[in-house]
GROMACS .gro file of C-alpha atoms in nm:
model
  260
    1UNK     CA    1  13.920   1.558  25.579
    2UNK     CA    2  13.783   1.222  25.466
    3UNK     CA    3  14.001   0.922  25.550
    4UNK     CA    4  14.093   0.676  25.279
    5UNK     CA    5  14.034   0.317  25.391
    6UNK     CA    6  14.098   0.150  25.060
    7UNK     CA    7  14.479   0.130  25.085
    8UNK     CA    8  14.670  -0.196  25.123
    9UNK     CA    9  14.612  -0.367  25.454
   10UNK     CA   10  14.332  -0.128  25.555
   11UNK     CA   11  14.051  -0.372  25.480
   12UNK     CA   12  13.696  -0.240  25.502
   13UNK     CA   13  13.716  -0.099  25.854
   14UNK     CA   14  13.743   0.278  25.901
   15UNK     CA   15  14.026   0.422  26.104
   16UNK     CA   16  13.954   0.458  26.476
   17UNK     CA   17  13.879   0.810  26.594
   18UNK     CA   18  14.216   0.845  26.768
   19UNK     CA   19  14.420   0.740  26.462
   20UNK     CA   20  14.676   0.970  26.301
   21UNK     CA   21  14.605   0.959  25.930
   22UNK     CA   22  14.956   1.046  25.812
   23UNK     CA   23  15.098   0.760  26.021
   24UNK     CA   24  14.841   0.524  25.873
   25UNK     CA   25  14.937   0.625  25.521
   26UNK     CA   26  15.308   0.584  25.592
   27UNK     CA   27  15.239   0.233  25.722
   28UNK     CA   28  15.037   0.158  25.409
   29UNK     CA   29  15.343   0.250  25.202
   30UNK     CA   30  15.548  -0.005  25.398
   31UNK     CA   31  15.283  -0.268  25.323
   32UNK     CA   32  15.308  -0.175  24.954
   33UNK     CA   33  15.683  -0.237  24.971
   34UNK     CA   34  15.621  -0.579  25.122
   35UNK     CA   35  15.429  -0.677  24.807
   36UNK     CA   36  15.657  -0.522  24.546
   37UNK     CA   37  16.021  -0.432  24.533
   38UNK     CA   38  15.986  -0.067  24.435
   39UNK     CA   39  15.722   0.207  24.437
   40UNK     CA   40  15.707   0.549  24.275
   41UNK     CA   41  15.545   0.870  24.393
   42UNK     CA   42  15.266   0.825  24.138
   43UNK     CA   43  15.203   0.468  24.260
   44UNK     CA   44  15.171   0.585  24.620
   45UNK     CA   45  14.948   0.876  24.524
   46UNK     CA   46  14.710   0.658  24.322
   47UNK     CA   47  14.694   0.372  24.572
   48UNK     CA   48  14.646   0.589  24.878
   49UNK     CA   49  14.424   0.843  24.706
   50UNK     CA   50  14.643   1.140  24.790
   51UNK     CA   51  14.805   1.420  24.590
   52UNK     CA   52  15.151   1.353  24.449
   53UNK     CA   53  15.291   1.627  24.672
   54UNK     CA   54  15.155   1.442  24.977
   55UNK     CA   55  15.292   1.111  24.850
   56UNK     CA   56  15.631   1.273  24.799
   57UNK     CA   57  15.634   1.414  25.153
   58UNK     CA   58  15.543   1.075  25.301
   59UNK     CA   59  15.821   0.902  25.108
   60UNK     CA   60  16.072   1.176  25.190
   61UNK     CA   61  15.995   1.136  25.562
   62UNK     CA   62  16.039   0.758  25.543
   63UNK     CA   63  16.365   0.810  25.352
   64UNK     CA   64  16.491   1.053  25.616
   65UNK     CA   65  16.446   0.782  25.880
   66UNK     CA   66  16.605   0.510  25.663
   67UNK     CA   67  16.287   0.310  25.601
   68UNK     CA   68  16.304   0.366  25.224
   69UNK     CA   69  16.583   0.455  24.982
   70UNK     CA   70  16.536   0.663  24.668
   71UNK     CA   71  16.696   0.540  24.347
   72UNK     CA   72  16.851   0.845  24.177
   73UNK     CA   73  16.824   0.686  23.831
   74UNK     CA   74  16.451   0.613  23.805
   75UNK     CA   75  16.333   0.802  24.116
   76UNK     CA   76  16.164   0.494  24.259
   77UNK     CA   77  16.180   0.396  24.625
   78UNK     CA   78  16.271   0.061  24.779
   79UNK     CA   79  16.302  -0.073  25.132
   80UNK     CA   80  16.581   0.093  25.327
   81UNK     CA   81  16.819  -0.041  25.591
   82UNK     CA   82  16.586   0.033  25.884
   83UNK     CA   83  16.306  -0.165  25.722
   84UNK     CA   84  16.541  -0.448  25.629
   85UNK     CA   85  16.664  -0.459  25.985
   86UNK     CA   86  16.306  -0.504  26.108
   87UNK     CA   87  16.258  -0.792  25.865
   88UNK     CA   88  15.946  -0.632  25.716
   89UNK     CA   89  16.052  -0.646  25.353
   90UNK     CA   90  16.400  -0.782  25.394
   91UNK     CA   91  16.332  -1.116  25.227
   92UNK     CA   92  16.160  -0.957  24.927
   93UNK     CA   93  16.441  -0.712  24.863
   94UNK     CA   94  16.717  -0.956  24.952
   95UNK     CA   95  16.598  -1.225  24.712
   96UNK     CA   96  16.540  -0.975  24.433
   97UNK     CA   97  16.876  -0.804  24.482
   98UNK     CA   98  17.066  -1.131  24.512
   99UNK     CA   99  16.907  -1.333  24.231
  100UNK     CA  100  17.135  -1.257  23.937
  101UNK     CA  101  17.443  -1.253  24.159
  102UNK     CA  102  17.361  -1.596  24.303
  103UNK     CA  103  17.332  -1.732  23.948
  104UNK     CA  104  17.657  -1.566  23.841
  105UNK     CA  105  17.843  -1.702  24.144
  106UNK     CA  106  17.717  -2.053  24.079
  107UNK     CA  107  17.825  -2.029  23.715
  108UNK     CA  108  18.168  -1.901  23.820
  109UNK     CA  109  18.237  -2.171  24.080
  110UNK     CA  110  18.019  -2.442  23.922
  111UNK     CA  111  17.901  -2.525  24.273
  112UNK     CA  112  17.567  -2.493  24.453
  113UNK     CA  113  17.491  -2.153  24.605
  114UNK     CA  114  17.226  -2.096  24.872
  115UNK     CA  115  17.084  -1.772  25.011
  116UNK     CA  116  16.956  -1.793  25.370
  117UNK     CA  117  16.793  -1.591  25.646
  118UNK     CA  118  16.774  -1.653  26.019
  119UNK     CA  119  16.436  -1.735  26.175
  120UNK     CA  120  16.485  -1.773  26.548
  121UNK     CA  121  16.690  -2.087  26.604
  122UNK     CA  122  16.633  -2.198  26.245
  123UNK     CA  123  16.770  -2.103  25.906
  124UNK     CA  124  16.542  -2.072  25.604
  125UNK     CA  125  16.676  -2.116  25.252
  126UNK     CA  126  16.540  -1.827  25.044
  127UNK     CA  127  16.693  -1.904  24.707
  128UNK     CA  128  16.959  -2.117  24.544
  129UNK     CA  129  17.120  -2.241  24.224
  130UNK     CA  130  17.253  -2.591  24.171
  131UNK     CA  131  17.614  -2.630  24.059
  132UNK     CA  132  17.709  -2.781  23.725
  133UNK     CA  133  17.978  -3.014  23.855
  134UNK     CA  134  17.921  -3.388  23.881
  135UNK     CA  135  17.838  -3.514  24.231
  136UNK     CA  136  17.706  -3.172  24.324
  137UNK     CA  137  17.489  -3.080  24.620
  138UNK     CA  138  17.119  -3.002  24.603
  139UNK     CA  139  16.942  -2.669  24.628
  140UNK     CA  140  16.734  -2.641  24.944
  141UNK     CA  141  16.509  -2.345  24.858
  142UNK     CA  142  16.216  -2.335  25.097
  143UNK     CA  143  16.376  -2.569  25.351
  144UNK     CA  144  16.405  -2.473  25.717
  145UNK     CA  145  16.691  -2.633  25.911
  146UNK     CA  146  16.839  -2.582  26.260
  147UNK     CA  147  17.068  -2.280  26.234
  148UNK     CA  148  17.353  -2.448  26.422
  149UNK     CA  149  17.400  -2.721  26.159
  150UNK     CA  150  17.443  -2.506  25.846
  151UNK     CA  151  17.715  -2.259  25.755
  152UNK     CA  152  17.477  -1.973  25.678
  153UNK     CA  153  17.292  -2.027  26.003
  154UNK     CA  154  17.613  -2.018  26.203
  155UNK     CA  155  17.732  -1.705  26.019
  156UNK     CA  156  17.407  -1.530  26.117
  157UNK     CA  157  17.409  -1.662  26.474
  158UNK     CA  158  17.757  -1.515  26.513
  159UNK     CA  159  17.600  -1.172  26.461
  160UNK     CA  160  17.397  -1.214  26.780
  161UNK     CA  161  17.518  -1.149  27.134
  162UNK     CA  162  17.603  -1.475  27.318
  163UNK     CA  163  17.312  -1.417  27.556
  164UNK     CA  164  17.064  -1.420  27.267
  165UNK     CA  165  17.215  -1.739  27.128
  166UNK     CA  166  17.181  -1.902  27.469
  167UNK     CA  167  16.816  -1.795  27.488
  168UNK     CA  168  16.748  -1.947  27.145
  169UNK     CA  169  16.895  -2.291  27.211
  170UNK     CA  170  16.899  -2.359  27.585
  171UNK     CA  171  17.134  -2.626  27.717
  172UNK     CA  172  17.146  -2.874  27.430
  173UNK     CA  173  17.137  -2.884  27.053
  174UNK     CA  174  16.978  -3.127  26.811
  175UNK     CA  175  17.218  -3.383  26.664
  176UNK     CA  176  17.179  -3.448  26.290
  177UNK     CA  177  17.510  -3.617  26.201
  178UNK     CA  178  17.806  -3.741  26.408
  179UNK     CA  179  17.976  -3.406  26.332
  180UNK     CA  180  17.692  -3.182  26.458
  181UNK     CA  181  17.776  -2.951  26.747
  182UNK     CA  182  17.548  -3.056  27.032
  183UNK     CA  183  17.691  -2.863  27.328
  184UNK     CA  184  17.600  -2.494  27.358
  185UNK     CA  185  17.941  -2.407  27.502
  186UNK     CA  186  18.103  -2.558  27.191
  187UNK     CA  187  17.862  -2.361  26.972
  188UNK     CA  188  17.946  -2.038  27.151
  189UNK     CA  189  18.318  -2.106  27.100
  190UNK     CA  190  18.254  -2.174  26.730
  191UNK     CA  191  18.056  -1.851  26.695
  192UNK     CA  192  18.337  -1.656  26.861
  193UNK     CA  193  18.580  -1.800  26.605
  194UNK     CA  194  18.343  -1.705  26.323
  195UNK     CA  195  18.333  -1.346  26.447
  196UNK     CA  196  18.712  -1.337  26.440
  197UNK     CA  197  18.762  -1.481  26.092
  198UNK     CA  198  18.448  -1.346  25.925
  199UNK     CA  199  18.305  -1.666  25.779
  200UNK     CA  200  18.141  -1.991  25.890
  201UNK     CA  201  18.206  -2.350  25.783
  202UNK     CA  202  17.987  -2.658  25.794
  203UNK     CA  203  18.193  -2.977  25.787
  204UNK     CA  204  17.938  -3.256  25.741
  205UNK     CA  205  17.731  -3.116  26.027
  206UNK     CA  206  17.404  -3.119  25.833
  207UNK     CA  207  17.463  -3.408  25.593
  208UNK     CA  208  17.736  -3.674  25.560
  209UNK     CA  209  17.975  -3.596  25.275
  210UNK     CA  210  17.865  -3.232  25.240
  211UNK     CA  211  18.059  -2.924  25.344
  212UNK     CA  212  17.983  -2.555  25.303
  213UNK     CA  213  18.124  -2.210  25.369
  214UNK     CA  214  17.916  -1.894  25.423
  215UNK     CA  215  17.945  -1.521  25.478
  216UNK     CA  216  17.678  -1.271  25.580
  217UNK     CA  217  17.515  -1.024  25.344
  218UNK     CA  218  17.485  -0.678  25.496
  219UNK     CA  219  17.260  -0.383  25.431
  220UNK     CA  220  17.465  -0.109  25.590
  221UNK     CA  221  17.592  -0.248  25.921
  222UNK     CA  222  17.313  -0.506  25.958
  223UNK     CA  223  17.339  -0.869  25.854
  224UNK     CA  224  17.020  -0.941  25.658
  225UNK     CA  225  17.110  -1.283  25.520
  226UNK     CA  226  17.388  -1.527  25.442
  227UNK     CA  227  17.535  -1.658  25.120
  228UNK     CA  228  17.686  -2.008  25.111
  229UNK     CA  229  17.874  -2.237  24.876
  230UNK     CA  230  17.812  -2.608  24.935
  231UNK     CA  231  18.001  -2.897  24.777
  232UNK     CA  232  18.114  -3.252  24.844
  233UNK     CA  233  18.366  -3.240  25.130
  234UNK     CA  234  18.657  -3.353  24.913
  235UNK     CA  235  18.611  -3.050  24.683
  236UNK     CA  236  18.591  -2.802  24.969
  237UNK     CA  237  18.938  -2.866  25.106
  238UNK     CA  238  19.162  -2.575  25.214
  239UNK     CA  239  19.228  -2.472  24.853
  240UNK     CA  240  18.866  -2.506  24.746
  241UNK     CA  241  18.748  -2.317  25.053
  242UNK     CA  242  18.987  -2.027  24.986
  243UNK     CA  243  18.865  -1.995  24.626
  244UNK     CA  244  18.500  -2.014  24.730
  245UNK     CA  245  18.547  -1.766  25.013
  246UNK     CA  246  18.704  -1.500  24.792
  247UNK     CA  247  18.414  -1.522  24.546
  248UNK     CA  248  18.155  -1.532  24.825
  249UNK     CA  249  18.286  -1.218  24.988
  250UNK     CA  250  18.291  -1.025  24.661
  251UNK     CA  251  17.936  -1.133  24.576
  252UNK     CA  252  17.802  -1.057  24.925
  253UNK     CA  253  17.955  -0.708  24.904
  254UNK     CA  254  17.790  -0.651  24.566
  255UNK     CA  255  17.449  -0.760  24.694
  256UNK     CA  256  17.492  -0.541  25.001
  257UNK     CA  257  17.571  -0.241  24.783
  258UNK     CA  258  17.251  -0.301  24.584
  259UNK     CA  259  17.050  -0.319  24.904
  260UNK     CA  260  17.189   0.019  25.000
   0.00000   0.00000   0.00000
C-alpha cells in the first residue's frame, strides 16, 4: 500500500521503513487540530488521502482514548481532554471556547478579564477584554509574566504538587513590587490556601494599585487555563471580590463544559 506523505507536518520526506502508517495518520489528524478548531470525517479523508471509512475509524480510535471529542450536533471532532492535557491544542481550543464568554463576563462586570495559561514558571496571557469602567486596568494579551505575581498564575501553580513548584522556582522569587511574594516557603503556603478556597488573589503583587482574582478553567479534571478579573485595588475589596468570584466561577464552568 502506497504511503501518503502529503499530510500536514509530513513535509516531503517519505516515512521510514519501520513506520506504522496508521499511527502516522492519527498523528497527522492531531496536527490538523492544532491548526483549526474542528475537523470532519470528510476533511480528514481528503487531507490524508484515505477513504471516509478509514478516516472515521481513525477518529473513532482517537475519540475512544480521549484525544478528540465528537460533536453530536454537526458530527465534527475537536480536541479532547487528553490532548488538552498534553497542551498540544489546548490554547487553540481554550481561546476559541472562551472568547464569547470572556466578552460577556467583561460586559457584565464592566471590568478587565484575562485568560491565561501556565508556561513553566511563567504565565502567558492568551486573551482579554478591557473593562468599561473609568480607571480600569489594561489587557495584557500576549504578555508573559512570572506566574507567582499574577492571580491566574498562582491559581494554576496551585494545581501542581509542591515538589514541582519547588523545581520551577528554586530558593528565591523575583520581586516586582513591595507586595510580591519572594520566599518560596511563603509561596507554598499561599498555594496551599488557594487549594483550600478554590481561587487565587493578587493584591498589588504585579503592579501597584492593581488587584485581581482568578479561578482555573478545567477540561474534565484537568486545569487547562485560568480566568481572572483585574481592577483597581479599591474596587476589588471584599464585596467586589465576592461579586467577581461568583461570576468568574460560573463563566469558568461554562467554558469547561464547552471544552468537554
